[in-house]
Tab-separated table of C-alpha atoms (C1' of nucleotides) in Angstrom:
chain	number	residue	atom	x	y	z
A	1479	MET	CA	167.806	104.290	72.107
A	1480	ALA	CA	164.751	106.068	73.385
A	1481	TYR	CA	164.496	106.361	77.127
A	1482	LYS	CA	161.385	105.100	78.815
A	1483	THR	CA	160.395	108.191	80.696
A	1484	LYS	CA	157.139	108.841	82.449
A	1485	GLN	CA	156.210	111.653	80.075
A	1486	ARG	CA	156.783	109.463	77.072
A	1487	GLU	CA	154.590	106.699	78.431
A	1488	ILE	CA	151.737	109.016	79.262
A	1489	MET	CA	151.880	110.560	75.828
A	1490	MET	CA	151.888	107.146	74.203
A	1491	GLU	CA	148.922	106.056	76.256
A	1492	TYR	CA	146.998	109.152	75.312
A	1493	LEU	CA	147.757	108.839	71.614
A	1494	LYS	CA	147.029	105.151	71.593
A	1495	GLY	CA	143.727	105.851	73.259
A	1496	MET	CA	142.436	107.748	70.249
A	1497	PRO	CA	143.434	105.910	67.109
A	1498	GLY	CA	142.369	107.444	63.850
A	1499	ARG	CA	141.895	110.807	65.480
A	1500	HIS	CA	143.868	113.979	65.139
A	1501	VAL	CA	145.683	115.497	68.046
A	1502	THR	CA	147.675	118.678	68.177
A	1503	ALA	CA	150.682	119.354	70.329
A	1504	GLY	CA	148.492	121.684	72.344
A	1505	ASP	CA	145.927	118.942	72.896
A	1506	VAL	CA	148.596	116.677	74.313
A	1507	THR	CA	149.829	119.308	76.720
A	1508	GLU	CA	146.340	120.251	77.789
A	1509	HIS	CA	145.329	116.651	78.347
A	1510	LEU	CA	148.382	115.827	80.387
A	1511	ARG	CA	147.922	118.962	82.456
A	1512	SER	CA	144.291	118.030	83.127
A	1513	LYS	CA	145.561	114.708	84.416
A	1514	GLY	CA	147.630	116.562	86.945
A	1515	GLN	CA	150.823	116.009	85.003
A	1516	THR	CA	153.206	118.885	84.597
A	1517	ILE	CA	154.755	118.807	81.181
A	1518	GLY	CA	156.509	121.435	79.131
A	1519	GLN	CA	155.400	122.309	75.663
A	1520	ALA	CA	158.954	121.769	74.514
A	1521	THR	CA	158.918	118.215	75.805
A	1522	VAL	CA	155.743	117.490	73.913
A	1523	TYR	CA	157.238	118.703	70.674
A	1524	ARG	CA	160.509	116.910	71.218
A	1525	GLN	CA	158.850	113.650	72.162
A	1526	LEU	CA	156.410	113.862	69.268
A	1527	GLU	CA	159.300	114.411	66.913
A	1528	LYS	CA	160.916	111.242	68.170
A	1529	LEU	CA	157.723	109.266	67.808
A	1530	VAL	CA	157.343	110.496	64.257
A	1531	ASP	CA	160.876	109.464	63.424
A	1532	GLU	CA	160.174	106.044	64.857
A	1533	GLY	CA	157.079	105.775	62.683
A	1534	ILE	CA	154.794	105.290	65.651
A	1535	VAL	CA	152.820	108.438	65.012
A	1536	GLY	CA	152.056	110.297	61.820
A	1537	LYS	CA	152.394	114.022	61.397
A	1538	TYR	CA	150.138	116.097	59.189
A	1539	MET	CA	150.847	119.607	58.079
A	1540	ILE	CA	147.715	121.346	56.988
A	1541	ASP	CA	148.864	124.908	56.641
A	1542	GLY	CA	151.030	127.445	58.302
A	1543	VAL	CA	148.321	128.597	60.675
A	1544	THR	CA	146.665	125.437	61.862
A	1545	PRO	CA	148.816	123.558	64.315
A	1546	ALA	CA	150.298	120.311	63.068
A	1547	CYS	CA	148.199	117.230	63.689
A	1548	PHE	CA	149.524	113.987	65.098
A	1549	GLU	CA	147.960	110.587	64.961
A	1550	TYR	CA	148.805	107.238	66.435
A	1551	MET	CA	149.705	104.777	63.711
A	1552	GLY	CA	151.162	101.862	65.671
A	1553	GLU	CA	150.478	98.544	64.076
A	1554	ASN	CA	148.377	100.105	61.354
A	1555	ALA	CA	151.461	101.690	59.909
A	1556	HIS	CA	152.323	98.410	58.264
A	1557	LYS	CA	148.899	97.773	56.816
A	1558	GLY	CA	149.413	100.420	54.217
A	1559	GLU	CA	146.243	102.073	55.356
A	1560	THR	CA	146.423	105.602	54.120
A	1561	CYS	CA	144.223	108.406	55.225
A	1562	PHE	CA	143.306	111.594	53.466
A	1563	HIS	CA	142.252	114.974	54.718
A	1564	CYS	CA	139.775	117.561	53.634
A	1565	LYS	CA	140.103	121.097	54.827
A	1566	CYS	CA	137.077	123.361	54.729
A	1567	GLU	CA	137.982	126.783	53.423
A	1568	LYS	CA	135.001	128.332	55.147
A	1569	CYS	CA	134.988	127.105	58.714
A	1570	GLY	CA	138.475	125.625	58.779
A	1571	LYS	CA	137.207	122.246	59.849
A	1572	LEU	CA	139.459	119.315	59.104
A	1573	ILE	CA	137.787	116.160	57.871
A	1574	HIS	CA	139.583	112.905	58.284
A	1575	LEU	CA	138.882	110.251	55.674
A	1576	HIS	CA	139.712	106.580	55.489
A	1577	CYS	CA	138.311	105.735	52.082
A	1578	GLU	CA	139.168	102.916	49.727
A	1579	GLU	CA	138.173	104.805	46.655
A	1580	LEU	CA	140.524	107.610	47.507
A	1581	GLU	CA	143.312	105.174	48.119
A	1582	GLY	CA	143.074	104.261	44.476
A	1583	ILE	CA	144.260	107.735	43.614
A	1584	GLY	CA	147.769	106.999	44.721
A	1585	GLU	CA	147.885	103.945	42.550
A	1586	HIS	CA	146.480	105.786	39.584
A	1587	LEU	CA	148.941	108.629	39.934
A	1588	TYR	CA	151.810	106.186	40.082
A	1589	LYS	CA	150.757	104.008	37.166
A	1590	ASP	CA	149.564	106.694	34.796
A	1591	HIS	CA	151.682	109.636	35.850
A	1592	GLY	CA	154.716	108.130	37.533
A	1593	PHE	CA	154.005	110.189	40.598
A	1594	VAL	CA	154.505	108.735	44.067
A	1595	LEU	CA	151.804	110.282	46.183
A	1596	ASN	CA	152.451	111.219	49.776
A	1597	PRO	CA	149.060	111.079	51.500
A	1598	LEU	CA	150.471	112.503	54.689
A	1599	ARG	CA	150.972	115.887	53.127
A	1600	THR	CA	148.166	115.923	50.643
A	1601	VAL	CA	145.123	117.923	51.628
A	1602	PHE	CA	141.927	118.397	49.686
A	1603	TYR	CA	140.654	121.925	49.904
A	1604	GLY	CA	137.018	122.744	49.484
A	1605	VAL	CA	133.825	123.396	51.383
A	1606	CYS	CA	132.315	121.025	53.902
A	1607	GLU	CA	128.721	119.870	53.941
A	1608	GLU	CA	127.493	122.285	56.589
A	1609	CYS	CA	129.125	125.336	55.052
A	1610	ALA	CA	127.963	124.374	51.561
A	1611	ALA	CA	124.399	124.111	52.847
A	1612	ALA	CA	124.649	127.508	54.475
A	1613	MET	CA	125.590	129.240	51.227
B	2	MET	CA	135.374	143.036	42.604
B	3	ALA	CA	139.073	143.477	42.974
B	4	TYR	CA	140.398	146.973	42.685
B	5	LYS	CA	143.126	147.640	40.167
B	6	THR	CA	145.715	149.121	42.434
B	7	LYS	CA	149.315	149.789	41.618
B	8	GLN	CA	150.541	147.272	44.172
B	9	ARG	CA	148.337	144.581	42.742
B	10	GLU	CA	149.585	145.169	39.226
B	11	ILE	CA	153.219	145.096	40.222
B	12	MET	CA	152.689	141.885	42.140
B	13	MET	CA	150.886	140.311	39.211
B	14	GLU	CA	153.662	141.337	36.843
B	15	TYR	CA	156.272	139.863	39.122
B	16	LEU	CA	154.430	136.594	39.575
B	17	LYS	CA	153.630	136.327	35.913
B	18	GLY	CA	157.281	136.855	35.143
B	19	MET	CA	158.268	133.620	36.809
B	20	PRO	CA	155.790	130.930	35.858
B	21	GLY	CA	156.382	127.486	37.273
B	22	ARG	CA	158.520	128.896	40.036
B	23	HIS	CA	157.578	129.264	43.639
B	24	VAL	CA	157.785	132.559	45.445
B	25	THR	CA	157.343	133.387	49.091
B	26	ALA	CA	155.590	136.395	50.508
B	27	GLY	CA	158.984	137.637	51.603
B	28	ASP	CA	160.319	137.347	48.066
B	29	VAL	CA	157.506	139.509	46.781
B	30	THR	CA	158.125	142.182	49.351
B	31	GLU	CA	161.860	142.162	48.778
B	32	HIS	CA	161.474	142.336	45.017
B	33	LEU	CA	159.048	145.217	45.147
B	34	ARG	CA	161.284	147.054	47.575
B	35	SER	CA	164.262	146.576	45.262
B	36	LYS	CA	162.206	148.172	42.528
B	37	GLY	CA	161.843	151.228	44.688
B	38	GLN	CA	158.293	150.361	45.637
B	39	THR	CA	157.250	150.713	49.214
B	40	ILE	CA	154.880	147.956	50.146
B	41	GLY	CA	153.776	146.586	53.461
B	42	GLN	CA	154.077	142.942	54.295
B	43	ALA	CA	150.419	142.967	55.232
B	44	THR	CA	149.459	144.167	51.782
B	45	VAL	CA	151.426	141.371	50.175
B	46	TYR	CA	149.641	138.769	52.256
B	47	ARG	CA	146.228	140.311	51.740
B	48	GLN	CA	146.714	140.656	48.007
B	49	LEU	CA	148.098	137.136	47.682
B	50	GLU	CA	145.110	135.798	49.529
B	51	LYS	CA	142.810	137.498	47.046
B	52	LEU	CA	144.745	136.139	44.100
B	53	VAL	CA	144.563	132.665	45.558
B	54	ASP	CA	140.820	132.954	46.028
B	55	GLU	CA	140.485	134.055	42.422
B	56	GLY	CA	142.478	131.035	41.321
B	57	ILE	CA	145.129	133.134	39.643
B	58	VAL	CA	147.793	132.132	42.089
B	59	GLY	CA	148.397	128.790	43.728
B	60	LYS	CA	149.428	128.470	47.330
B	61	TYR	CA	151.552	125.634	48.634
B	62	MET	CA	152.186	124.787	52.230
B	63	ILE	CA	155.288	122.802	52.949
B	64	ASP	CA	155.234	122.887	56.726
B	65	GLY	CA	154.598	125.246	59.563
B	66	VAL	CA	158.108	126.673	59.593
B	67	THR	CA	158.921	127.191	55.946
B	68	PRO	CA	157.086	130.154	54.520
B	69	ALA	CA	154.230	129.376	52.163
B	70	CYS	CA	155.024	129.306	48.457
B	71	PHE	CA	152.985	131.055	45.801
B	72	GLU	CA	152.960	130.495	42.098
B	73	TYR	CA	151.337	132.101	39.112
B	74	MET	CA	148.888	129.743	37.466
B	75	GLY	CA	147.356	131.866	34.756
B	76	GLU	CA	144.257	133.941	34.659
B	77	ASN	CA	142.489	131.304	32.615
B	78	ALA	CA	142.578	128.879	35.493
B	79	HIS	CA	139.070	129.810	36.530
B	80	LYS	CA	137.522	129.078	33.169
B	81	GLY	CA	135.931	125.965	34.556
B	82	GLU	CA	138.458	123.483	33.314
B	83	THR	CA	139.583	121.372	36.207
B	84	CYS	CA	143.297	121.135	36.572
B	85	PHE	CA	145.103	119.283	39.289
B	86	HIS	CA	148.614	119.802	40.490
B	87	CYS	CA	151.278	117.536	41.830
B	88	LYS	CA	154.111	119.062	43.731
B	89	CYS	CA	157.353	117.146	44.016
B	90	GLU	CA	158.739	117.345	47.507
B	91	LYS	CA	162.243	116.652	46.259
B	92	CYS	CA	162.877	118.943	43.337
B	93	GLY	CA	159.931	121.250	43.862
B	94	LYS	CA	158.666	120.659	40.362
B	95	LEU	CA	155.013	121.319	39.778
B	96	ILE	CA	153.173	118.923	37.511
B	97	HIS	CA	149.949	120.000	35.870
B	98	LEU	CA	147.432	117.291	35.257
B	99	HIS	CA	144.339	117.203	33.136
B	100	CYS	CA	143.007	113.796	33.932
B	101	GLU	CA	139.485	112.462	33.734
B	102	GLU	CA	140.048	109.901	36.406
B	103	LEU	CA	141.136	112.547	38.842
B	104	GLU	CA	138.157	114.670	38.008
B	105	GLY	CA	136.041	111.862	39.354
B	106	ILE	CA	137.467	112.563	42.757
B	107	GLY	CA	135.462	115.699	43.154
B	108	GLU	CA	132.290	113.879	42.346
B	109	HIS	CA	133.109	111.075	44.742
B	110	LEU	CA	133.920	113.446	47.556
B	111	TYR	CA	130.662	115.249	47.018
B	112	LYS	CA	128.428	112.198	46.745
B	113	ASP	CA	129.972	110.071	49.450
B	114	HIS	CA	131.328	112.676	51.802
B	115	GLY	CA	129.341	115.821	51.106
B	116	PHE	CA	132.527	117.701	50.435
B	117	VAL	CA	132.742	120.254	47.632
B	118	LEU	CA	136.259	120.001	46.309
B	119	ASN	CA	138.149	123.054	45.174
B	120	PRO	CA	140.638	121.780	42.584
B	121	LEU	CA	142.336	125.145	42.279
B	122	ARG	CA	143.654	124.957	45.763
B	123	THR	CA	144.197	121.245	46.091
B	124	VAL	CA	147.719	120.015	45.614
B	125	PHE	CA	148.956	116.462	45.610
B	126	TYR	CA	152.260	116.155	47.376
B	127	GLY	CA	154.679	113.395	46.596
B	128	VAL	CA	157.748	112.530	44.550
B	129	CYS	CA	157.975	112.867	40.805
B	130	GLU	CA	159.171	110.196	38.417
B	131	GLU	CA	162.710	111.489	38.042
B	132	CYS	CA	163.306	111.990	41.734
B	133	ALA	CA	161.781	108.624	42.589
B	134	ALA	CA	164.131	106.956	40.136
B	135	ALA	CA	167.105	108.710	41.669
B	136	MET	CA	166.370	107.364	45.100
C	825	DT	C1'	178.710	108.110	86.057
C	826	DT	C1'	177.194	109.295	81.472
C	827	DG	C1'	174.311	111.481	78.692
C	828	DC	C1'	169.654	111.775	77.259
C	829	DG	C1'	165.173	113.818	78.765
C	830	DT	C1'	162.720	117.553	80.977
C	831	DG	C1'	160.965	122.336	82.340
C	832	DC	C1'	160.992	126.894	82.077
C	833	DA	C1'	161.489	130.830	79.605
C	834	DA	C1'	162.682	133.344	75.735
C	835	DA	C1'	163.570	133.602	71.044
C	836	DG	C1'	162.509	132.897	66.164
C	837	DG	C1'	159.762	133.524	62.200
C	838	DT	C1'	155.542	133.693	59.581
C	839	DT	C1'	151.111	135.401	59.275
C	840	DT	C1'	147.277	138.187	60.978
C	841	DT	C1'	144.940	142.256	62.794
C	842	DG	C1'	143.792	147.347	64.273
C	843	DC	C1'	143.560	151.751	62.879
C	844	DA	C1'	144.204	155.838	60.390
C	845	DT	C1'	145.178	157.301	55.771
C	846	DG	C1'	145.056	157.215	50.785
C	847	DG	C1'	143.217	155.856	46.327
C	848	DC	C1'	139.913	153.529	43.052
C	849	DA	C1'	135.255	153.560	41.174
D	148	DT	C1'	131.109	160.292	48.023
D	149	DG	C1'	131.558	155.496	49.519
D	150	DC	C1'	134.380	151.801	50.125
D	151	DC	C1'	138.087	149.141	49.491
D	152	DA	C1'	143.139	148.916	49.733
D	153	DT	C1'	147.328	150.254	51.908
D	154	DG	C1'	151.119	151.014	55.536
D	155	DC	C1'	152.796	150.823	59.718
D	156	DA	C1'	153.202	148.627	63.838
D	157	DA	C1'	151.988	145.437	67.106
D	158	DA	C1'	149.902	141.255	68.128
D	159	DA	C1'	149.036	136.355	67.706
D	160	DC	C1'	150.495	132.031	66.789
D	161	DC	C1'	153.084	127.706	66.542
D	162	DT	C1'	157.466	125.968	67.028
D	163	DT	C1'	162.298	125.862	68.246
D	164	DT	C1'	166.270	126.695	71.163
D	165	DG	C1'	169.361	127.629	75.432
D	166	DC	C1'	170.425	126.263	79.776
D	167	DA	C1'	170.431	124.063	84.145
D	168	DC	C1'	168.627	120.221	86.521
D	169	DG	C1'	166.804	115.497	86.943
D	170	DC	C1'	166.477	110.833	85.843
D	171	DA	C1'	167.132	106.455	83.116
D	172	DA	C1'	170.603	103.078	81.913
DNA sequence: TTGCGTGCAAAGGTTTTGCATGGCA
DNA sequence: TGCCATGCAAAACCTTTGCACGCAA
């Protein structure tokens, strides 16, 4: 299956080092370059795609402008721990939420509306605390 | 407020003519061009953005490659009644929900996370009942 | 040796922006 | 008249693809 290349290992190490945090393809490249590693943007995308297919990392699409976000899932992938995202329409900040109460939404949608929620793609739009205070 | 320009009216008419269906920015441009109307792609995007902000049109992001989809949601959408939407990733069907339990989400996000939810722009992605049964 | 992985560069496509012009209020 | 909206074109941006070379198995 997947080859154990040096680039892949470094990427894994980096992603594993920040669980529960969002990383873009650009972040990966930049980080590896700062470590003195030469890596092509194409390799990052291709390797990330593989990792997503293997279920090791999650991929979040916010919109067509913001780069896609990746996150290490690893062992947590089996715990059913979902995470939701809030996107501020003012400053563009992305808020990352692990909240039990929100996790109940999926269950409610399924039981009462027969809808199987996909938290990976679902984004709450609104205004964040700072921007709301500044209005 | 928003000016009543000819381009805006034609776009509104087109969008209103296909409720419940998704349209890309390219579709709008192409349609208007086929009607003998000259319209710039930039105008389409700028006008769509305004309509989205006004809550008249919904905007759906599938991923970073597929163009964004727009859909007419009615000019009454901003009357204060909260209305949530579920978008089926399989068949593309859009489900409109008026649900008290979901309305509690906004309150929860505000109280516990300081986030002011914008229901007009928030879309739940997932799989609808029919498509889930067919899988 | 086989064939996947990598790097570089260029392409692909959507969306945004700059600037001068035109149209609504 | 004062702005906002428009058109055109170019830019910006993320992502994908082509191709030759390198490296894991």
